[in-house]
Amino acid sequence: SLARIKASGLKLQLCTNETQATREDFVRKLRAMGFDVSVAEVTAPAPAACRILRERGLRPHLLVHDDLVPEFAEIDKTNPNCVLLGDAAENFTYANLNEAFRVLIGMEKPVLISLGRGRYYKETDGLKLDVGAYMKALEYACDVQAEVVGKPAKRFFESALAEMGVPPEQAIMIGDDIVNDVGGAQRCGMRALQVRTGKYRPSDENHPDVKPDAYVNNLAEAVDIILKQL
Amino acid sequence: SLARIKASGLKLQLCTNETQATREDFVRKLRAMGFDVSVAEVTAPAPAACRILRERGLRPHLLVHDDLVPEFAEIDKTNPNCVLLGDAAENFTYANLNEAFRVLIGMEKPVLISLGRGRYYKETDGLKLDVGAYMKALEYACDVQAEVVGKPAKRFFESALAEMGVPPEQAIMIGDDIVNDVGGAQRCGMRALQVRTGKYRPSDENHPDVKPDAYVNNLAEAVDIILKQL
């Protein structure tokens, strides 16, 4: 399906909330699975966060997955004036959480940036708490509201659109997550299809706030429909 | 001051949110410091939680401090139908948090009981996240609201009053925490003094919701005033 989109001349951008690996690693994994994707075609929270850090002169204390650290290689991390939280997985230790908390509570005006607000996800060995849960813990302890980078943040979709040079009304989001993919894209002025695969649950079709522009059974069907309308 | 209260014939109950040790250990520590206190004179979250567990036939999955576990020795913990959260300190590992989360999310109607809702506290080696932060993480991940045992829960003060056999209008709370001590006791119909020691901060005197019946410089002054009015 990806190959068919690219062959048609349409522009393509993959929007992921992956924060356990660099974009380079993520693309390497996709290519190993046979997908013809380049790093420039991937919009991910960490590079988006780097742009924000640079724009606002923020020096982060990082609580992220070891494999994500290279994304912040060029960022000044001395004398931190914000805390940047990703899905740190095994790095979510009691000591690391207390350390991030101390950095945050020690600021005159605490700034917490979170790479996503997911509640949990499934791995082969079971369900795991996602970054959103730890974000809530720090928000509560410091009485602060995190700034979320990544889906469903409007700014995140805007940067994907900017990457393609396409206005929102000419773009279509295809995703399996009713809130993060469909809701986020629609709030940005895009149309959005929900695939009935992956995270999709039949109860999504009764979601109180978000209604996709259409449902499709899978990505292949979405591409069929889009290409037919060209 | 404690000795003077007891010598006066007034009844005394210590209300603590301590959940890193059994009441026995807590009293042992106080006695070693020279305070004449018995276990029956201490109201603490864990025994209060045990009453709730028994009343409602709840079998907890415990995420608490190792030293608190003996408080739950008599409680059936097989095939858990609730999660009980205390200030687990070093037991707040990534693995333990995920395990508590999985137990909770696996329930048809998740029940989360939290021994307090503190945001953080200070130890000799620095600030630490308190149980409330981890409670918020699990609440968010499971879309559930925790039932809080301990101050400032109304029921907690009621059980302290029941222990003494004293109606709320004849009791006075003396505490350093504007919300947990003063606010909680007042909502229960008691009067409450805030001491200007310990956790007290001058900004407490402008608290938007809670206003103590009086301020005192310390516990000794509180006892002076109370005994003078007898």
XYZ file of C-alpha atoms in Angstrom:
460
model
C 0.000 0.000 0.000
C 2.824 2.416 0.818
C 4.483 1.651 -2.537
C 1.222 2.295 -4.381
C 0.800 5.700 -2.711
C 4.332 6.717 -3.587
C 4.021 5.418 -7.165
C 0.869 7.519 -7.629
C 2.828 10.723 -7.007
C 0.984 11.514 -3.758
C 3.095 12.740 -0.890
C 3.443 10.525 2.152
C 4.431 11.188 5.731
C 4.430 8.611 8.530
C 3.297 10.105 11.846
C 4.420 8.016 14.791
C 4.414 8.505 18.563
C 7.332 6.083 18.848
C 9.728 7.361 21.501
C 11.686 4.232 22.322
C 14.029 4.618 19.367
C 15.502 7.272 17.078
C 13.866 7.878 13.705
C 16.925 6.252 12.134
C 16.336 3.029 14.096
C 12.628 3.157 13.391
C 13.221 3.485 9.649
C 15.856 0.738 9.725
C 13.286 -1.593 11.290
C 10.648 -0.696 8.673
C 13.110 -1.171 5.814
C 14.118 -4.567 7.205
C 10.426 -5.475 7.008
C 10.414 -4.461 3.328
C 8.925 -0.972 3.540
C 10.593 1.624 1.332
C 10.654 4.543 3.779
C 13.206 7.299 4.421
C 13.942 9.220 7.627
C 12.596 12.419 6.054
C 9.225 10.700 5.589
C 8.819 10.121 9.340
C 7.391 12.685 11.762
C 8.134 11.670 15.361
C 7.876 13.395 18.744
C 11.580 13.659 19.573
C 12.622 15.766 16.558
C 9.500 17.887 17.071
C 10.523 18.388 20.703
C 14.040 19.368 19.627
C 12.583 22.164 17.503
C 10.590 23.444 20.499
C 13.606 23.251 22.804
C 15.720 25.258 20.353
C 13.030 27.858 19.683
C 12.485 28.529 23.378
C 16.047 28.158 24.632
C 15.075 25.192 26.800
C 17.755 22.883 28.197
C 16.105 19.566 29.077
C 16.662 17.128 31.866
C 15.893 13.927 29.926
C 13.846 11.046 31.269
C 13.631 8.966 28.103
C 14.531 5.558 26.720
C 18.284 5.009 26.298
C 17.755 4.391 22.594
C 16.158 7.824 22.144
C 19.014 9.808 23.697
C 20.912 10.243 20.369
C 17.997 12.392 19.076
C 19.039 15.016 21.647
C 22.780 14.854 20.921
C 22.889 18.431 19.613
C 20.770 19.898 22.414
C 22.357 21.754 25.337
C 21.456 19.802 28.468
C 23.568 21.679 31.022
C 21.822 23.407 33.925
C 18.337 22.177 32.884
C 15.367 24.535 32.756
C 12.776 21.934 31.750
C 12.081 18.217 32.082
C 11.516 16.195 28.935
C 9.632 12.954 29.403
C 9.367 10.066 26.938
C 8.393 6.437 27.264
C 11.503 5.666 29.303
C 10.451 2.029 29.974
C 13.127 0.431 32.192
C 14.472 3.928 32.905
C 11.265 4.664 34.851
C 12.989 3.758 38.106
C 12.097 5.197 41.514
C 15.430 7.045 41.552
C 14.992 8.507 38.042
C 11.422 9.612 38.725
C 12.472 11.325 41.949
C 15.354 12.997 40.141
C 13.122 14.335 37.349
C 10.660 15.492 40.001
C 13.369 17.341 41.965
C 14.602 19.125 38.843
C 11.041 20.153 38.016
C 9.947 21.274 41.482
C 13.191 23.231 41.834
C 12.252 25.537 38.942
C 10.617 28.872 39.552
C 8.110 28.034 36.823
C 8.264 24.286 36.113
C 8.214 23.308 32.418
C 7.343 19.700 31.631
C 7.401 18.495 28.021
C 5.966 15.055 27.354
C 6.491 13.012 24.179
C 2.915 11.775 24.078
C 0.107 11.181 26.545
C -0.567 7.472 25.967
C -2.038 5.539 28.876
C -0.642 2.091 28.154
C 0.421 -0.245 25.394
C 0.862 -3.944 24.841
C 4.145 -5.749 24.453
C 4.783 -9.450 24.001
C 5.185 -9.842 27.769
C 2.038 -7.908 28.644
C 0.584 -4.432 29.139
C 2.904 -1.582 30.118
C 2.193 1.861 31.531
C 2.867 4.465 28.850
C 4.434 7.904 29.172
C 1.076 9.565 29.933
C 0.816 7.832 33.306
C 4.221 9.118 34.416
C 3.357 12.526 32.988
C 0.282 12.603 35.254
C 2.396 11.652 38.278
C 4.782 14.561 37.705
C 1.962 16.957 36.812
C 0.246 16.198 40.110
C 3.395 16.327 42.233
C 4.475 19.694 40.791
C 1.009 21.159 40.156
C 1.966 21.803 36.540
C 0.425 20.974 33.168
C 2.659 19.162 30.696
C 3.059 20.354 27.128
C 2.457 17.310 24.967
C 4.456 16.840 21.787
C 3.317 14.118 19.383
C -0.125 12.961 18.360
C -2.795 14.260 19.013
C -1.142 17.706 19.369
C -2.197 20.040 16.569
C 1.319 21.347 16.181
C 2.596 17.834 15.533
C 0.287 17.337 12.551
C 1.126 20.827 11.325
C 4.801 19.962 11.257
C 4.057 16.783 9.258
C 2.068 18.885 6.772
C 4.887 21.430 6.575
C 7.321 18.606 5.861
C 5.201 17.658 2.825
C 4.340 21.220 1.851
C 0.642 20.340 1.755
C -2.270 22.316 3.277
C -4.482 20.365 5.729
C -7.525 20.343 3.434
C -5.503 18.442 0.816
C -4.258 15.824 3.267
C -5.811 12.634 4.603
C -4.755 10.937 7.808
C -5.094 7.149 7.939
C -4.833 5.685 11.419
C -6.068 3.083 13.870
C -6.293 5.325 16.957
C -9.573 7.198 17.193
C -8.265 9.993 19.454
C -4.573 10.321 18.635
C -4.786 9.770 14.875
C -8.317 10.659 13.777
C -9.221 13.313 16.348
C -5.828 15.010 16.210
C -5.761 15.223 12.412
C -9.329 16.503 12.179
C -8.673 19.264 14.710
C -5.871 20.325 12.400
C -8.271 20.639 9.451
C -7.451 17.331 7.763
C -9.833 14.552 6.872
C -9.180 11.259 8.628
C -9.943 7.581 7.960
C -9.954 5.001 10.704
C -8.733 1.530 9.732
C -10.506 -1.373 11.389
C -7.158 -2.993 12.294
C -4.553 -2.652 15.066
C -5.779 -0.570 17.986
C -9.264 -0.209 16.476
C -12.104 -1.393 18.726
C -15.763 -1.652 17.609
C -16.626 0.682 20.517
C -14.605 3.408 18.757
C -17.556 3.791 16.398
C -19.562 5.216 19.304
C -16.843 7.575 20.464
C -18.454 10.591 22.184
C -16.195 13.228 20.592
C -14.528 11.903 17.461
C -16.105 10.657 14.243
C -13.828 9.679 11.329
C -14.695 10.889 7.841
C -14.912 7.201 6.928
C -14.007 3.735 8.117
C -11.949 1.317 6.041
C -11.209 -2.316 6.710
C -7.471 -1.866 6.316
C -4.765 0.296 4.789
C -5.031 -1.382 1.380
C -8.705 -0.459 1.164
C -7.928 3.122 2.184
C -5.375 3.398 -0.598
C -7.828 1.865 -3.112
C -10.406 4.488 -2.296
C -7.974 7.387 -2.337
C -6.362 6.398 -5.639
C -9.745 5.894 -7.275
C -10.714 9.467 -6.419
C -7.575 11.038 -7.904
C 2.954 18.714 75.506
C 1.581 15.206 74.946
C 2.162 14.383 78.625
C 0.339 17.554 79.705
C -2.697 16.685 77.555
C -2.864 13.182 78.964
C -2.356 14.402 82.556
C -5.275 16.818 82.114
C -7.679 13.943 81.495
C -8.325 14.957 77.867
C -8.427 12.167 75.349
C -5.690 12.032 72.744
C -5.418 10.363 69.376
C -2.485 10.695 66.980
C -3.606 10.820 63.337
C -0.799 9.968 60.962
C -0.583 9.283 57.248
C 2.553 7.218 57.853
C 2.478 4.188 55.551
C 6.120 3.166 55.547
C 5.851 1.241 58.810
C 3.333 -0.611 60.954
C 1.694 1.235 63.837
C 3.773 -0.922 66.179
C 7.003 0.290 64.587
C 5.744 3.855 64.533
C 4.920 3.752 68.251
C 8.250 2.084 69.040
C 10.041 4.959 67.323
C 8.010 7.562 69.247
C 8.599 5.790 72.568
C 12.337 5.643 71.848
C 12.174 9.423 71.455
C 10.565 9.671 74.871
C 6.890 10.019 73.925
C 4.475 8.012 76.077
C 2.185 6.724 73.325
C 0.398 3.411 72.824
C -0.649 1.667 69.611
C -4.325 2.241 70.475
C -3.691 5.991 70.486
C -2.587 5.975 66.843
C -4.957 6.212 63.867
C -3.139 5.265 60.660
C -4.226 4.514 57.088
C -3.315 0.814 56.951
C -5.578 -0.384 59.794
C -8.340 1.857 58.414
C -7.854 0.225 55.007
C -8.027 -3.237 56.572
C -11.457 -2.405 58.000
C -12.647 -1.323 54.540
C -11.211 -4.446 52.879
C -12.987 -6.689 55.396
C -16.295 -4.839 55.190
C -16.393 -5.054 51.401
C -14.833 -8.478 50.903
C -11.905 -6.969 49.002
C -8.735 -8.993 48.432
C -5.903 -6.561 47.714
C -2.934 -6.728 45.430
C -0.483 -4.766 47.606
C 1.923 -2.151 46.311
C 3.241 -0.882 49.633
C 6.452 -0.514 51.604
C 7.926 -3.831 52.780
C 7.690 -2.648 56.382
C 3.935 -2.104 56.058
C 3.121 -5.613 54.821
C 2.617 -7.071 58.350
C -0.444 -4.786 58.789
C -2.156 -6.920 56.125
C -1.118 -10.301 57.547
C -4.713 -11.290 58.361
C -6.147 -10.130 55.022
C -6.924 -12.590 52.222
C -4.780 -11.588 49.280
C -5.491 -14.490 46.932
C -7.072 -13.764 43.550
C -7.051 -9.973 44.076
C -10.123 -7.860 43.329
C -8.564 -4.509 44.184
C -5.185 -2.773 44.221
C -3.996 -1.183 47.448
C -1.374 1.507 47.071
C 0.809 2.960 49.822
C 4.035 4.931 49.819
C 5.987 1.951 48.514
C 9.253 3.945 48.152
C 11.909 1.609 46.705
C 9.117 -0.811 45.786
C 7.889 1.729 43.211
C 9.817 -0.062 40.475
C 8.841 -0.132 36.797
C 8.017 -3.839 37.124
C 5.880 -3.393 40.260
C 3.981 -0.446 38.786
C 3.234 -2.392 35.615
C 2.117 -5.380 37.675
C -0.270 -3.307 39.802
C -1.558 -1.679 36.614
C -2.193 -5.063 34.950
C -4.098 -6.350 37.974
C -6.210 -3.188 37.991
C -6.933 -2.970 34.260
C -7.824 -6.659 34.252
C -10.793 -6.083 36.583
C -14.265 -5.629 35.241
C -14.680 -2.625 37.551
C -11.235 -1.560 38.774
C -10.995 -0.702 42.495
C -7.966 1.317 43.575
C -7.479 2.126 47.261
C -4.747 4.605 48.123
C -3.264 5.164 51.571
C -3.115 8.935 51.171
C -2.866 11.420 48.332
C 0.347 13.255 49.300
C 2.282 14.830 46.451
C 5.800 14.639 47.872
C 7.790 14.719 51.078
C 11.303 15.488 52.198
C 13.845 12.984 53.420
C 17.423 13.558 54.485
C 18.593 12.780 50.941
C 16.059 15.060 49.247
C 12.469 15.318 48.029
C 10.600 12.130 47.110
C 7.415 11.578 45.142
C 4.657 10.513 47.525
C 1.897 7.961 47.030
C -0.458 10.521 45.452
C 1.736 10.837 42.357
C 1.656 7.082 41.729
C -2.054 7.053 42.476
C -2.561 9.629 39.709
C -0.528 7.517 37.284
C -2.716 4.454 37.890
C -5.913 6.517 37.908
C -5.066 7.918 34.482
C -3.934 4.616 32.979
C -7.075 2.775 34.131
C -9.535 5.681 33.908
C -10.544 5.090 37.519
C -10.793 7.250 40.637
C -8.935 6.019 43.693
C -10.599 5.779 47.093
C -8.284 7.571 49.484
C -7.860 6.263 53.013
C -6.040 8.490 55.500
C -6.056 12.238 55.968
C -7.894 14.276 54.648
C -10.639 11.634 54.164
C -13.641 12.351 56.380
C -13.985 8.706 57.283
C -10.444 8.634 58.615
C -11.136 11.406 61.131
C -14.429 9.766 62.039
C -12.639 6.568 62.940
C -10.181 8.508 65.129
C -13.152 10.149 66.893
C -14.836 6.760 67.321
C -11.629 5.419 68.854
C -11.858 8.149 71.525
C -15.635 8.051 71.841
C -15.817 11.831 71.332
C -18.205 13.753 69.033
C -16.524 16.041 66.463
C -17.719 19.278 68.091
C -15.842 18.335 71.280
C -12.588 17.558 69.468
C -9.747 19.762 68.268
C -7.282 18.799 65.577
C -3.760 20.210 65.853
C -1.688 19.863 62.722
C 0.875 21.446 60.428
C -0.754 20.528 57.101
C -3.368 23.035 55.983
C -5.261 20.633 53.692
C -4.721 17.171 55.164
C -4.935 18.104 58.856
C -6.908 21.331 59.121
C -9.207 21.023 56.115
C -9.919 17.328 56.678
C -10.791 17.761 60.356
C -12.990 20.788 59.720
C -14.985 18.976 57.036
C -15.649 16.371 59.692
C -17.124 18.988 62.048
C -14.063 19.434 64.269
C -12.230 22.639 65.038
C -8.633 22.746 63.876
C -5.475 24.656 64.833
C -2.544 25.016 62.488
C 0.889 25.045 64.110
C 3.477 27.315 62.512
C 6.060 24.510 62.511
C 6.919 21.524 60.290
C 5.154 21.632 56.934
C 3.596 25.035 57.668
C 4.358 27.717 55.075
C 3.403 31.415 55.468
C 1.488 31.101 52.173
C -0.868 28.643 53.945
C -2.447 31.681 55.625
C -3.823 32.712 52.206
C -5.118 29.263 51.306
C -8.093 29.633 48.937
C -10.268 26.976 50.617
C -9.115 26.261 54.143
C -8.923 28.605 57.125
C -7.905 27.178 60.521
C -9.901 28.174 63.605
C -6.636 29.606 64.919
C -2.885 29.626 64.377
C -0.421 28.709 67.103
C 3.343 28.983 67.052
C 3.851 25.378 68.122
C 2.259 22.416 69.864
C 3.177 23.679 73.344
C 1.269 26.907 72.725
C -1.722 24.949 71.414
C -1.793 22.890 74.604
C -1.453 26.028 76.770
C -4.489 27.560 75.118
C -6.592 24.401 75.274
C -5.805 23.665 78.912
C -6.529 27.286 79.919
C -10.016 26.983 78.454
C -10.905 23.776 80.316
